[in-house]
Structures are given as C-alpha cells and as structure tokens.
Short mmCIF file of C-alpha atoms in Angstrom, two decimals:
data_model
loop_
_atom_site.label_atom_id
_atom_site.label_comp_id
_atom_site.label_asym_id
_atom_site.label_seq_id
_atom_site.Cartn_x
_atom_site.Cartn_y
_atom_site.Cartn_z
CA MET D 1 55.23 154.20 102.15
CA SER D 2 56.25 150.79 100.82
CA VAL D 3 57.64 148.04 103.02
CA GLU D 4 61.07 148.50 101.42
CA VAL D 5 61.16 152.18 102.36
CA LEU D 6 59.95 151.40 105.86
CA THR D 7 62.70 148.86 106.45
CA PHE D 8 65.22 151.32 105.06
CA PHE D 9 63.89 153.86 107.54
CA VAL D 10 64.53 151.46 110.42
CA PHE D 11 67.98 150.68 109.04
CA ILE D 12 69.08 154.33 108.99
CA LEU D 13 67.81 154.94 112.53
CA ALA D 14 69.62 151.81 113.73
CA ILE D 15 72.92 153.14 112.33
CA PHE D 16 72.66 156.21 114.52
CA LEU D 17 71.53 154.17 117.49
CA GLY D 18 74.63 151.97 117.18
CA PHE D 19 76.90 155.02 117.19
CA GLU D 20 75.18 156.52 120.21
CA LEU D 21 75.13 153.28 122.19
CA ILE D 22 78.86 152.80 122.54
CA PHE D 23 80.02 156.36 122.58
CA LYS D 24 82.73 156.71 125.24
CA VAL D 25 83.21 153.15 126.37
CA PRO D 26 86.28 152.61 128.59
CA SER D 27 89.00 150.72 126.72
CA MET D 28 88.96 147.91 129.31
CA LEU D 29 85.51 147.00 128.00
CA HIS D 30 86.40 147.00 124.32
CA THR D 31 87.09 143.28 124.20
CA PRO D 32 83.88 142.20 126.01
CA LEU D 33 81.89 144.68 123.97
CA MET D 34 83.31 143.37 120.72
CA SER D 35 82.59 139.84 121.87
CA GLY D 36 79.07 140.73 123.02
CA THR D 37 78.11 142.45 119.76
CA ASN D 38 79.70 139.50 117.97
CA ALA D 39 77.17 137.26 119.71
CA ILE D 40 74.30 139.58 118.78
CA HIS D 41 74.96 139.31 115.06
CA GLY D 42 74.50 135.58 115.66
CA ILE D 43 70.83 136.40 115.08
CA ILE D 44 71.70 135.25 111.57
CA LEU D 45 70.75 131.86 113.03
CA VAL D 46 67.12 133.01 112.60
CA GLY D 47 67.84 133.55 108.91
CA GLY D 48 69.59 130.18 108.68
CA MET D 49 66.68 128.35 110.31
CA LEU D 50 64.17 130.01 107.98
CA ALA D 51 66.31 129.27 104.93
CA LEU D 52 66.75 125.63 105.90
CA ALA D 53 63.03 125.31 106.68
CA GLY D 54 62.20 126.36 103.15
CA ALA D 55 65.00 124.44 101.49
CA ASP D 56 64.34 121.79 98.88
CA GLY D 57 66.94 119.78 97.05
CA THR D 58 70.14 118.40 98.49
CA LEU D 59 72.33 121.43 97.75
CA GLU D 60 69.99 123.91 99.43
CA ARG D 61 69.71 121.57 102.43
CA VAL D 62 73.48 121.21 102.74
CA LEU D 63 74.02 124.97 102.50
CA GLY D 64 71.18 125.63 104.93
CA PHE D 65 72.49 123.06 107.38
CA VAL D 66 75.98 124.59 107.34
CA ALA D 67 74.42 128.05 107.81
CA VAL D 68 72.48 126.81 110.85
CA VAL D 69 75.58 125.16 112.38
CA LEU D 70 77.68 128.30 111.84
CA GLY D 71 74.95 130.60 113.10
CA ALA D 72 74.37 128.49 116.21
CA ALA D 73 78.11 128.36 116.94
CA ASN D 74 78.24 132.16 116.57
CA VAL D 75 75.29 132.85 118.84
CA PHE D 76 75.82 130.29 121.62
CA GLY D 77 79.61 130.42 121.64
CA GLY D 78 79.51 134.21 121.44
CA PHE D 79 77.31 134.71 124.48
CA MET D 80 79.12 132.06 126.50
CA VAL D 81 82.61 133.39 125.83
CA THR D 82 81.47 136.93 126.64
CA ASP D 83 79.93 135.76 129.90
CA ARG D 84 83.13 133.94 130.77
CA MET D 85 85.13 137.13 130.24
CA LEU D 86 82.76 139.27 132.26
CA GLN D 87 82.48 136.75 135.08
CA MET D 88 86.12 137.52 135.80
CA PHE D 89 85.45 141.21 135.96
CA ARG D 90 82.92 140.60 138.70
CA LYS D 91 85.25 138.44 140.75
CA LYS D 92 87.75 141.20 141.31
CA LYS D 93 85.23 143.55 142.90
CA ARG D 94 85.17 141.40 146.03
CA MET R 1 54.26 137.76 109.96
CA SER R 2 51.51 137.94 112.56
CA THR R 3 51.44 140.76 115.09
CA PRO R 4 52.45 138.72 118.17
CA ILE R 5 55.51 137.35 116.35
CA ALA R 6 56.44 140.81 115.09
CA LEU R 7 56.15 142.14 118.64
CA ALA R 8 58.36 139.32 119.90
CA PHE R 9 61.03 140.39 117.39
CA LEU R 10 60.59 143.97 118.53
CA ALA R 11 61.11 142.87 122.15
CA ALA R 12 64.25 141.00 121.09
CA SER R 13 65.58 144.12 119.33
CA VAL R 14 64.92 146.27 122.38
CA LEU R 15 66.69 143.76 124.63
CA PHE R 16 69.72 143.80 122.30
CA ILE R 17 69.85 147.58 122.57
CA ILE R 18 69.54 147.54 126.36
CA GLY R 19 72.11 144.75 126.48
CA ILE R 20 74.69 146.72 124.51
CA LYS R 21 74.02 149.79 126.65
CA LEU R 22 74.66 147.78 129.83
CA LEU R 23 77.76 146.23 128.27
CA SER R 24 79.35 149.67 128.08
CA SER R 25 79.81 149.99 131.83
CA PRO R 26 81.95 147.66 133.97
CA LYS R 27 79.35 147.21 136.70
CA SER R 28 76.48 146.19 134.49
CA ALA R 29 78.40 144.49 131.69
CA ARG R 30 77.62 140.90 132.66
CA ALA R 31 73.93 141.66 133.10
CA GLY R 32 74.00 143.33 129.72
CA ASN R 33 75.29 140.20 128.04
CA LEU R 34 72.55 138.15 129.72
CA VAL R 35 69.86 140.64 128.69
CA ALA R 36 71.03 140.37 125.07
CA ALA R 37 71.05 136.57 125.37
CA VAL R 38 67.44 136.62 126.58
CA GLY R 39 66.59 138.78 123.58
CA MET R 40 68.21 136.20 121.35
CA LEU R 41 66.21 133.40 122.94
CA ILE R 42 62.99 135.33 122.31
CA ALA R 43 63.98 135.88 118.67
CA LEU R 44 64.73 132.18 118.20
CA VAL R 45 61.47 131.06 119.78
CA ALA R 46 59.53 133.60 117.69
CA THR R 47 61.08 132.06 114.58
CA LEU R 48 59.58 128.61 115.25
CA PRO R 49 55.98 129.42 114.22
CA LEU R 50 57.30 131.10 111.06
CA MET R 51 58.70 127.87 109.72
CA HIS R 52 56.48 125.62 107.61
CA VAL R 53 58.80 122.78 107.73
CA SER R 54 59.04 119.20 106.46
CA ALA R 55 60.16 116.41 108.76
CA VAL R 56 63.55 116.19 107.00
CA ASN R 57 64.24 119.90 107.31
CA ALA R 58 63.02 119.99 110.91
CA THR R 59 65.44 117.22 111.82
CA LEU R 60 68.25 119.03 110.01
CA ILE R 61 67.50 122.25 111.88
CA VAL R 62 67.49 120.55 115.28
CA VAL R 63 70.69 118.64 114.55
CA GLY R 64 72.33 121.77 113.11
CA VAL R 65 71.48 123.90 116.12
CA LEU R 66 72.72 121.20 118.48
CA VAL R 67 76.00 120.77 116.60
CA GLY R 68 76.54 124.54 116.60
CA LEU R 69 75.64 124.75 120.26
CA ILE R 70 78.12 122.03 121.21
CA VAL R 71 80.92 123.42 119.05
CA GLY R 72 80.27 126.92 120.37
CA ALA R 73 80.09 125.84 124.01
CA VAL R 74 83.24 123.72 123.81
CA GLY R 75 85.06 126.57 122.08
CA ALA R 76 83.82 129.14 124.58
CA TYR R 77 84.63 127.19 127.72
CA ARG R 78 87.77 125.33 126.68
CA VAL R 79 89.63 128.29 125.24
CA LYS R 80 92.37 129.78 127.37
CA MET R 81 91.87 133.41 128.25
CA THR R 82 95.02 134.25 126.31
CA ALA R 83 93.48 132.81 123.15
CA MET R 84 90.28 134.84 123.54
CA PRO R 85 90.86 137.09 120.52
CA GLN R 86 91.21 134.06 118.21
CA MET R 87 87.98 132.63 119.55
CA VAL R 88 86.10 135.86 118.88
CA ALA R 89 87.58 135.85 115.37
CA LEU R 90 86.31 132.31 114.77
CA PHE R 91 82.81 133.03 116.06
CA ASN R 92 82.73 136.13 113.90
CA GLY R 93 83.85 134.17 110.86
CA ALA R 94 81.08 131.65 111.56
CA GLY R 95 78.51 134.43 111.61
CA GLY R 96 79.86 135.87 108.36
CA GLY R 97 79.78 132.47 106.70
CA ALA R 98 76.21 131.90 107.83
CA ALA R 99 75.17 135.31 106.52
CA ALA R 100 76.72 134.56 103.12
CA LEU R 101 75.06 131.14 102.95
CA VAL R 102 71.61 132.46 103.85
CA ALA R 103 71.96 135.05 101.10
CA ALA R 104 73.13 132.38 98.65
CA ILE R 105 70.14 130.15 99.37
CA GLU R 106 67.75 133.07 98.95
CA PHE R 107 69.46 134.06 95.72
CA ALA R 108 69.12 130.56 94.30
CA GLY R 109 65.58 129.96 95.54
CA HIS R 110 63.61 133.21 95.78
CA PRO R 111 65.38 136.06 94.04
CA GLY R 112 62.46 138.54 93.90
CA SER R 113 62.81 142.17 92.83
CA THR R 114 66.03 144.13 92.34
CA PHE R 115 65.73 145.47 95.86
CA PHE R 116 65.85 141.99 97.39
CA VAL R 117 68.54 140.72 95.01
CA SER R 118 70.81 143.65 95.79
CA ALA R 119 70.42 142.91 99.50
CA MET R 120 71.34 139.26 98.88
CA ILE R 121 74.36 140.23 96.78
CA PHE R 122 75.53 142.65 99.46
CA ALA R 123 75.03 140.13 102.28
CA SER R 124 76.85 137.37 100.44
CA VAL R 125 79.88 139.44 99.49
CA ILE R 126 80.33 141.07 102.91
CA GLY R 127 79.63 137.79 104.70
CA ALA R 128 82.18 135.96 102.55
CA VAL R 129 84.85 138.63 103.10
CA SER R 130 84.21 138.49 106.84
CA PHE R 131 84.41 134.68 106.82
CA SER R 132 87.75 134.31 105.02
CA GLY R 133 89.21 137.43 106.65
CA SER R 134 88.38 136.07 110.11
CA ILE R 135 89.98 132.71 109.31
CA ILE R 136 93.21 134.44 108.29
CA ALA R 137 93.05 136.67 111.39
CA PHE R 138 92.60 133.54 113.50
CA ALA R 139 95.62 131.88 111.87
CA LYS R 140 97.71 134.98 112.45
CA LEU R 141 96.78 135.19 116.12
CA GLU R 142 97.53 131.50 116.51
CA GLY R 143 101.05 132.30 115.37
CA HIS R 144 100.82 131.07 111.79
CA LEU R 145 101.33 133.59 108.99
CA GLU R 146 102.30 136.12 111.62
CA LYS R 147 104.59 138.00 109.25
CA PRO R 148 102.73 140.41 107.01
CA LEU R 149 102.67 138.99 103.51
CA THR R 150 103.49 141.62 100.95
CA TYR R 151 104.53 141.54 97.31
CA PRO R 152 104.98 144.16 94.63
CA GLY R 153 101.77 145.33 93.05
CA GLN R 154 99.69 143.96 95.90
CA GLN R 155 97.50 147.04 96.18
CA PHE R 156 96.76 146.75 92.45
CA ALA R 157 95.95 143.06 92.69
CA ASN R 158 93.56 143.69 95.58
CA GLY R 159 92.12 146.74 93.84
CA GLY R 160 91.52 144.67 90.71
CA LEU R 161 89.82 142.01 92.80
CA VAL R 162 87.51 144.61 94.37
CA LEU R 163 86.68 145.94 90.94
CA ALA R 164 85.87 142.45 89.64
CA VAL R 165 83.66 141.77 92.67
CA VAL R 166 81.82 145.06 92.25
CA VAL R 167 81.27 144.55 88.51
CA LEU R 168 80.01 141.01 89.04
CA GLY R 169 77.80 142.20 91.88
CA VAL R 170 76.22 144.87 89.71
CA LEU R 171 75.73 142.39 86.85
CA LEU R 172 74.12 139.83 89.15
CA THR R 173 71.81 142.45 90.62
CA SER R 174 70.70 144.12 87.46
CA THR R 175 70.66 141.74 84.54
CA LEU R 176 72.02 138.27 85.05
CA HIS R 177 70.53 135.77 87.44
CA SER R 178 73.20 133.18 86.89
CA ILE R 179 74.14 130.67 89.59
CA PRO R 180 77.60 129.83 88.12
CA LEU R 181 78.43 133.54 87.97
CA PHE R 182 77.25 133.87 91.56
CA VAL R 183 79.65 131.07 92.56
CA VAL R 184 82.55 132.89 90.85
CA PHE R 185 81.44 136.06 92.65
CA ILE R 186 81.54 134.34 96.05
CA VAL R 187 84.92 132.74 95.36
CA LEU R 188 86.39 136.13 94.45
CA ALA R 189 84.91 137.67 97.61
CA LEU R 190 86.42 134.89 99.74
CA LEU R 191 89.75 135.41 98.02
CA PHE R 192 89.61 139.13 98.65
CA GLY R 193 88.80 138.69 102.36
CA GLY R 194 91.90 136.55 102.82
CA LEU R 195 94.17 138.76 100.70
CA MET R 196 92.96 141.87 102.51
CA VAL R 197 94.07 140.52 105.89
CA LEU R 198 97.28 138.75 104.81
CA PRO R 199 99.44 141.90 104.50
CA ILE R 200 98.37 143.17 107.94
CA GLY R 201 100.71 142.45 110.84
CA GLY R 202 99.65 140.28 113.77
CA ALA R 203 99.70 143.25 116.15
CA ASP R 204 96.88 144.87 114.22
CA MET R 205 94.60 141.83 114.26
CA PRO R 206 92.33 143.22 117.02
CA VAL R 207 91.48 146.16 114.78
CA VAL R 208 90.89 143.76 111.90
CA ILE R 209 88.63 141.53 113.98
CA SER R 210 86.65 144.52 115.18
CA LEU R 211 86.24 145.69 111.59
CA LEU R 212 85.21 142.24 110.39
CA ASN R 213 82.79 142.08 113.32
CA SER R 214 81.04 145.16 112.01
CA PHE R 215 81.17 143.68 108.49
CA THR R 216 79.31 140.60 109.68
CA GLY R 217 76.77 142.89 111.35
CA LEU R 218 76.15 144.65 108.05
CA ALA R 219 75.90 141.35 106.18
CA VAL R 220 73.30 140.17 108.70
CA ALA R 221 71.39 143.45 108.28
CA ALA R 222 71.42 142.95 104.50
CA ASP R 223 70.07 139.43 105.01
CA GLY R 224 67.34 141.06 107.09
CA PHE R 225 66.39 143.11 104.05
CA ALA R 226 66.51 140.02 101.83
CA ILE R 227 64.15 138.00 104.02
CA SER R 228 62.18 141.01 105.34
CA ASN R 229 63.02 140.47 108.98
CA LEU R 230 63.33 143.65 111.02
CA ALA R 231 65.06 142.00 113.98
CA LEU R 232 67.94 140.98 111.71
CA ILE R 233 68.09 144.49 110.29
CA VAL R 234 68.14 146.18 113.70
CA ALA R 235 70.58 143.78 115.37
CA GLY R 236 72.91 143.62 112.38
CA THR R 237 72.94 147.35 111.78
CA ILE R 238 73.61 148.22 115.41
CA VAL R 239 76.52 145.77 115.48
CA GLY R 240 77.73 147.24 112.20
CA SER R 241 77.70 150.85 113.32
CA SER R 242 78.87 150.29 116.89
CA GLY R 243 81.61 148.00 115.55
CA THR R 244 82.79 150.73 113.21
CA LEU R 245 83.01 153.16 116.10
CA LEU R 246 84.83 150.58 118.21
CA THR R 247 87.33 149.99 115.40
CA LEU R 248 88.04 153.70 115.20
CA ALA R 249 88.43 153.88 119.00
CA MET R 250 91.01 151.10 118.89
CA CYS R 251 92.96 152.84 116.13
CA LYS R 252 92.85 156.00 118.19
CA ALA R 253 94.38 154.16 121.15
CA MET R 254 97.30 153.27 118.87
CA ASN R 255 97.32 156.76 117.35
CA ARG R 256 97.04 155.45 113.82
CA PRO R 257 94.44 156.18 111.20
CA VAL R 258 92.41 153.13 110.23
CA THR R 259 93.59 153.40 106.62
CA ASN R 260 97.15 153.03 107.84
CA VAL R 261 96.26 149.84 109.68
CA LEU R 262 94.45 148.32 106.71
CA PHE R 263 96.63 149.43 103.85
CA GLY R 264 99.87 150.55 105.48
CA ALA R 265 101.43 147.06 105.78
CA PHE R 266 102.83 147.72 109.23
CA GLY R 267 105.68 145.24 108.84
CA GLN R 268 106.78 146.72 105.55
CA ALA R 269 107.63 150.04 107.11
CA SER R 270 109.44 148.51 110.06
CA THR R 271 111.91 146.34 108.16
CA GLY R 272 114.12 149.27 107.21
CA ALA R 273 113.33 152.03 109.65
CA GLY R 274 113.99 151.92 113.34
CA GLY R 275 115.74 148.61 113.00
CA GLU R 276 118.96 149.73 114.63
CA THR R 277 119.60 149.89 118.32
CA ALA R 278 119.97 153.62 117.85
CA SER R 279 121.89 154.48 120.98
CA GLY R 280 124.27 151.62 120.37
CA GLY R 281 124.20 150.75 124.06
CA THR R 282 124.32 147.30 125.53
CA VAL R 283 121.74 145.62 127.67
CA LYS R 284 122.56 145.05 131.33
CA PRO R 285 121.35 141.77 132.75
CA ILE R 286 120.31 141.42 136.39
CA GLN R 287 119.95 138.35 138.59
CA ALA R 288 116.74 137.49 140.40
CA ASP R 289 118.16 138.03 143.91
CA GLU R 290 119.28 141.56 143.12
CA ALA R 291 115.95 142.31 141.44
CA ALA R 292 114.07 141.02 144.51
CA LEU R 293 116.18 143.28 146.71
CA LEU R 294 115.38 146.34 144.58
CA LEU R 295 111.69 145.49 144.64
CA GLY R 296 111.66 144.98 148.40
CA LEU R 297 113.36 148.32 149.00
CA GLY R 298 110.98 150.31 146.82
CA GLN R 299 108.17 152.54 148.01
CA HIS R 300 106.17 152.57 144.84
CA ILE R 301 106.33 149.79 142.29
CA VAL R 302 104.54 149.74 138.98
CA ILE R 303 104.05 146.50 137.07
CA VAL R 304 103.57 146.78 133.31
CA PRO R 305 102.10 143.53 132.02
CA GLY R 306 102.22 142.65 128.35
CA TYR R 307 101.28 139.78 126.14
CA GLY R 308 104.42 137.87 127.22
CA LEU R 309 102.89 137.61 130.69
CA ALA R 310 99.78 136.10 129.19
CA VAL R 311 101.69 133.65 127.03
CA ALA R 312 103.70 132.47 130.04
CA GLN R 313 100.40 132.14 132.00
CA ALA R 314 102.13 134.18 134.67
CA GLN R 315 99.27 136.42 135.74
CA HIS R 316 98.83 134.46 138.99
CA GLN R 317 102.53 134.75 139.88
CA ALA R 318 102.39 138.48 139.10
CA ARG R 319 99.50 138.84 141.51
CA GLN R 320 101.37 136.85 144.16
CA LEU R 321 104.38 139.11 143.81
CA ALA R 322 102.14 142.17 144.06
CA ASP R 323 100.47 140.76 147.20
CA GLU R 324 103.80 139.86 148.78
CA LEU R 325 105.17 143.36 148.15
CA ALA R 326 101.96 145.03 149.34
CA GLN R 327 102.23 143.13 152.61
CA ARG R 328 105.59 144.77 153.13
CA GLY R 329 104.03 148.19 152.75
CA VAL R 330 105.11 148.73 149.17
CA GLU R 331 102.59 150.50 146.99
CA VAL R 332 101.99 148.30 143.95
CA SER R 333 99.96 149.12 140.88
CA PHE R 334 99.48 147.55 137.49
CA ALA R 335 99.75 149.92 134.56
CA ILE R 336 97.48 148.87 131.74
CA HIS R 337 98.12 150.08 128.23
CA PRO R 338 94.91 150.34 126.20
CA VAL R 339 96.19 147.81 123.68
CA ALA R 340 98.18 145.59 126.07
CA GLY R 341 97.66 141.93 125.28
CA ARG R 342 96.20 141.27 121.90
CA MET R 343 93.01 143.26 122.21
CA PRO R 344 91.95 146.40 124.04
CA GLY R 345 90.87 145.32 127.48
CA HIS R 346 92.40 141.87 127.06
CA MET R 347 94.91 142.48 129.87
CA ASN R 348 92.16 143.54 132.24
CA VAL R 349 90.41 140.26 131.59
CA LEU R 350 93.59 138.27 132.20
CA LEU R 351 94.45 140.06 135.45
CA ALA R 352 90.87 139.80 136.62
CA GLU R 353 91.19 136.07 136.07
CA ALA R 354 94.09 136.11 138.54
CA ASN R 355 92.04 138.09 141.10
CA VAL R 356 94.05 141.27 140.90
CA PRO R 357 91.91 143.88 142.72
CA TYR R 358 90.21 146.37 140.48
CA GLU R 359 91.77 149.36 142.29
CA GLN R 360 95.28 148.19 141.43
CA LEU R 361 94.67 148.45 137.69
CA ILE R 362 95.69 151.90 136.58
CA GLU R 363 95.17 153.17 133.05
CA MET R 364 98.03 154.63 131.05
CA GLU R 365 96.93 158.26 131.32
CA GLN R 366 96.80 158.10 135.11
CA ILE R 367 100.10 156.32 135.63
CA ASN R 368 102.34 158.34 133.30
CA PRO R 369 102.42 161.54 135.42
CA GLN R 370 103.39 159.43 138.45
CA MET R 371 106.21 157.62 136.67
CA PRO R 372 109.10 159.91 137.81
CA ARG R 373 108.21 159.05 141.42
CA VAL R 374 108.14 155.33 140.81
CA ASP R 375 111.05 153.41 142.30
CA VAL R 376 110.92 150.30 140.17
CA CYS R 377 108.93 149.73 137.03
CA LEU R 378 108.65 146.02 136.43
CA VAL R 379 107.93 145.30 132.79
CA ILE R 380 106.67 141.75 132.31
CA GLY R 381 106.60 140.53 128.74
CA ALA R 382 105.60 143.92 127.37
CA ASN R 383 107.60 145.49 124.61
CA ASP R 384 106.04 147.86 122.08
CA VAL R 385 103.82 149.57 124.66
CA VAL R 386 106.89 150.78 126.62
CA ASN R 387 109.11 151.51 123.61
CA PRO R 388 110.33 155.13 123.83
CA ALA R 389 110.79 155.10 120.05
CA ALA R 390 107.10 155.97 119.95
CA HIS R 391 108.09 159.39 121.30
CA GLU R 392 111.55 159.84 119.89
CA ASP R 393 112.00 158.13 116.55
CA LYS R 394 110.01 159.63 113.72
CA SER R 395 111.01 156.78 111.40
CA SER R 396 109.64 154.15 113.74
CA PRO R 397 106.40 152.50 112.66
CA ILE R 398 105.02 153.00 116.14
CA TYR R 399 105.92 156.70 116.23
CA GLY R 400 103.12 158.66 117.83
CA MET R 401 101.56 155.71 119.63
CA PRO R 402 100.87 156.60 123.27
CA ILE R 403 103.09 154.50 125.54
CA ILE R 404 103.53 153.80 129.22
CA GLU R 405 106.57 155.90 130.06
CA ALA R 406 108.46 153.17 131.90
CA GLU R 407 111.80 154.79 131.08
CA LYS R 408 110.94 157.69 133.44
CA ALA R 409 110.91 155.46 136.51
CA ARG R 410 114.03 155.47 138.69
CA MET R 411 114.73 151.88 137.78
CA VAL R 412 113.26 149.61 135.15
CA ILE R 413 113.44 145.84 135.35
CA VAL R 414 112.36 143.99 132.24
CA LEU R 415 111.38 140.34 132.45
CA LYS R 416 111.96 138.88 129.05
CA ARG R 417 112.52 135.49 127.53
CA SER R 418 115.26 136.64 125.18
CA MET R 419 116.33 139.67 123.20
CA GLY R 420 113.66 139.06 120.56
CA LYS R 421 111.68 141.86 119.06
CA GLY R 422 108.15 142.87 120.00
CA PHE R 423 105.02 141.97 118.13
CA ALA R 424 105.51 144.97 115.88
CA GLY R 425 108.92 143.57 114.96
CA ILE R 426 111.05 146.51 116.05
CA GLU R 427 113.95 147.08 118.44
CA ASN R 428 113.25 148.55 121.85
CA ARG R 429 115.70 151.22 122.94
CA LEU R 430 114.33 151.15 126.47
CA PHE R 431 116.40 148.01 127.03
CA VAL R 432 119.70 149.83 126.59
CA ARG R 433 118.85 152.72 128.91
CA ASP R 434 121.12 153.28 131.91
CA ASN R 435 118.28 152.73 134.38
CA CYS R 436 117.17 149.49 132.75
CA ARG R 437 118.07 145.94 133.75
CA MET R 438 117.06 142.76 132.01
CA LEU R 439 115.96 139.67 133.90
CA PHE R 440 116.07 136.95 131.27
CA GLY R 441 114.01 133.80 131.42
CA ASP R 442 110.47 132.52 131.29
CA ALA R 443 108.26 135.17 132.91
CA ARG R 444 106.45 132.64 135.06
CA ALA R 445 109.63 131.03 136.41
CA SER R 446 111.27 134.42 137.01
CA LEU R 447 108.24 135.72 138.88
CA GLN R 448 108.02 132.57 140.98
CA GLU R 449 111.67 133.04 141.92
CA LEU R 450 111.06 136.68 142.79
CA VAL R 451 108.09 135.75 144.98
CA THR R 452 110.20 133.24 146.90
CA LEU R 453 113.08 135.68 147.28
CA VAL R 454 110.90 138.58 148.41
CA LYS R 455 109.22 136.28 150.93
CA ALA R 456 112.57 135.16 152.30
CA GLY R 457 114.19 138.60 152.23
#
C-alpha cells in the first residue's frame, strides 16, 4: 500500500468519525461546537509554519507570513472565543 | 518524519477527537475545548523540529505567530457576546485564507505528482471560497449588505463561474503548471465565494458560516494531503464532516432543506408573498404600568427572548425582571427557540452571560404544550420565531418553520422598538391578534421600567 493510499484510508475513516462524533448534539451547543471545531481547523498554522520555513524569495515569504498570521489568529482566537462562550455556561450552574 | 514526532501528531489528533466529543455535552464542553487546545499545542510543538529554517524565516514565523496571537486574542476577548457569530466567521475566514495560501506556496514551490497537485488545487479553491464567503457573511452580520443581493440570471452567472473554476482546476492539475493561470483560478474562486453568499439573507448566515466552517476543514485536510501531514488530514476532515452534519441540523431546526438556504434567495420569495398584514387588524399598544400589572398578577409567565434583546444588551434587565417576578411567587421561564439570536445556541450563551439559571431555560418543544396555560407571554425583541405565519400561511417564506406558539398564551406582550419587520423581512400577524399588546420602545429601557414598576407594585 502506497503512502497516498494510506492517507486516503485515514481520510475516509475520519469522515465517518466526524459524523459519529456530533450525532445528536443539543441545539444550545451548536454555537460553541461550531466555534470549537473552527479553532481545530486552525491546525493549518502547522502547514503555514512549514511553508514559511521552506520559503525562499520575497513572494513566498510574504504569502507564508500572511498564512502564519491568519492561521495563528484562527487557532488562538478560535480557542479563546470558544472558552469565553463556555465559561458562561458554567457560571449558570451555580 | 521521525516516529516520536509522528506519535506526537497522533496524540494531537486523538485529543482533538476527545475534545469534540466532550464539546457535545453541556457539562463537559469547556473541558473539551481545553483538551482540543492542548492537542493543538502538542501539534505546534511537534512541528518545530520539522522545520529546517533560516534565521530570516524563523524570525518571520515568530513574528507572524505573535501577530496572529495578539489579533486573535484581542478579537476573542473584546468582542461583545452579541457579535459572536461575526467573530467566528472572521476566524473561519482566516483559516480558509491560510489554507489557500499554504496550497499556493506548495503549488509554486514543490508541485510533485498529480496526486499532490490535485490536493493543492482543491485546498486552494475551497480555502479561497471559504475566505471570501466568510468576509461577506461577516459584513452581513455586521449589518452591511444585509439585504440579499439578487439579479436576473444570477444562478447562471454563478454556475458559469463554477464551471470556469472546475475547468481551470482540471487544467492546472493535469497539464498546465502555470502560475499566472493559478492566480486567475484563485481570483475566480474568491469571486465565487463572495457571489455565493451575497444572495443569501442575513437570517441564514449561521447556516452559511457553519457550511464555510466545514469547507475550511476540508481545505485543511487537502493541505494535509499536499504536505503529507496526517494530523492536518484528521483534524480537517473531522471538522469537515462534523460541520456538514451541524449545517444540516441547523437547517432542520428551521425546517428548510439546505439547498433552499443556499440557492433559494430567502428575501426574493418574501418580497411578494406574505407581505400583507393578512388579518387587516391593528396593533394595540400598552403602557408599561399596565404591562407590569399584568405580569405581577400572572401565575405562569414565559419570556421569549430574541435577537432584539441581545442588540439592546437587555439580557441583564430581563433576568432582573424574572428574579423580581419569581420573588412574588410567579413561575417564570425563558423559552428558547433553536435559532433564536443569530446562531443556534446563541441565546443560551447570552442568557448565561446574564446569570439566568439553567433550569429556567426551556426549549421550544417543551414549552409549546404548556403555552395555553401561560398567563402572559413576554416577547422581547423576537419576531420570526413567534410568527404564526409559519403555521398558517403557505406563501410565507418561513412556512413550516417550527415556532414558539406565543399566540396560544392568554396574553402576549411584545416589547419592540417599532413596527419594523423581522430579520426575515416579513410581517408578523401575531402583533394584530386580540390577545396581543405592543410595548414600544428600547427593550432595555422598557424592561428597566417594568422592573421598577413590578418592584413598587
């Protein structure tokens, strides 16, 4: 099995995993869940860092830098704003 | 990639999965977010040894991460809870943009075999669509471009654009490795993302954001293929598939097929149909003192909060009123429509911010059977979610949407700024019902007045 096929294998399994994970989530959690998964796709920052690390030439550096800034904003902002939402959920249980 | 690093990425992926699982239950949701954040930290640290980096690039990476961190943190902590959906849209757009850029850099620098190029092409087009679409969604939620933009032949124009993007994508993958053509390709994709969202009404933006969120996930997964990183594939794919399911769940809450949301041009249908105040009745205003009296005399009061409450920042006053009434032995509950506010669950977040006890928040399905026994239903800045046209008027664009049946309460008091239409842009025949009274004014000021009057009375 080639690496390409193996990664495709993982990809297909992950599709089903994603469906299973959020089956039957109460609607009150839709917003935090959307926000939380939004933060998780911020893992693109890893891709941005690798791309910028290997960049040569001004254009590649500029594009890579913008990718890193956007990715970092996605990942850090995403987790923080989700936490801020969920913090309020906890408060009301008192 | 060495084994320890690969295992670190595996650990990160597992933590993402556990995190999402915990996010699906109210009790563990906050822990879930933290678990996912720890996973992210592991993934970022595991990336460091993978980079063979020059001093210039290292500096750029550090500065870039810091700038993103500061922008993200300021955005996340400064945003008002009412503007939460916009913020999520922006963060999502950022992720989409990053995904497109990473793919673009890979395409320019290390194209590789057809397999890798097709992944790059896919990531760049989906990322670009998500980026521009999210920006338009943000603008719409901020109140710009709120009206759906439609013109004759729009579907054909968009269809043509999709065709052009697909043809270019296939060309770029199979035969031509041309940078200028790639630029044209990206520009068309950006254009399409914006044009796809423009005709969709502001009320449907949550669905759009959820869809674009799953788009970004898929773009990130495709980038994972392009740079052979399994953590990107797993994280992106899970976000993509769970986001798709979430989008469908939201559409279900509004009882509309997703195709209707995306291509139905909500506003288009509403301009002609359902525009009349069908019963031809007149609205009956009420003064605050009389409203306070009615509230104080009730046994069971239901408050229906809507986006108007959030805009007026009146959630604290609503809670005060509920507390004041509860102290007098009145049973008070808040009826939450699944799509109240601007996003499913948005209203729960806002009321939680105001310390409304969890037990007082009742979901639509539970409150509707009780409605005939409710003395006063206090509707605060909600409109479409209590519009009986959803049950009665087949020509109405919201026909079939489940609503909170406020009209079945003995008395309905609607707090409203003016006789404007709801977010969906249609008349509300609840307001002309015999058992309905309108208390005009800013929701916050009206509620403050009611609190004072109930206290005194």
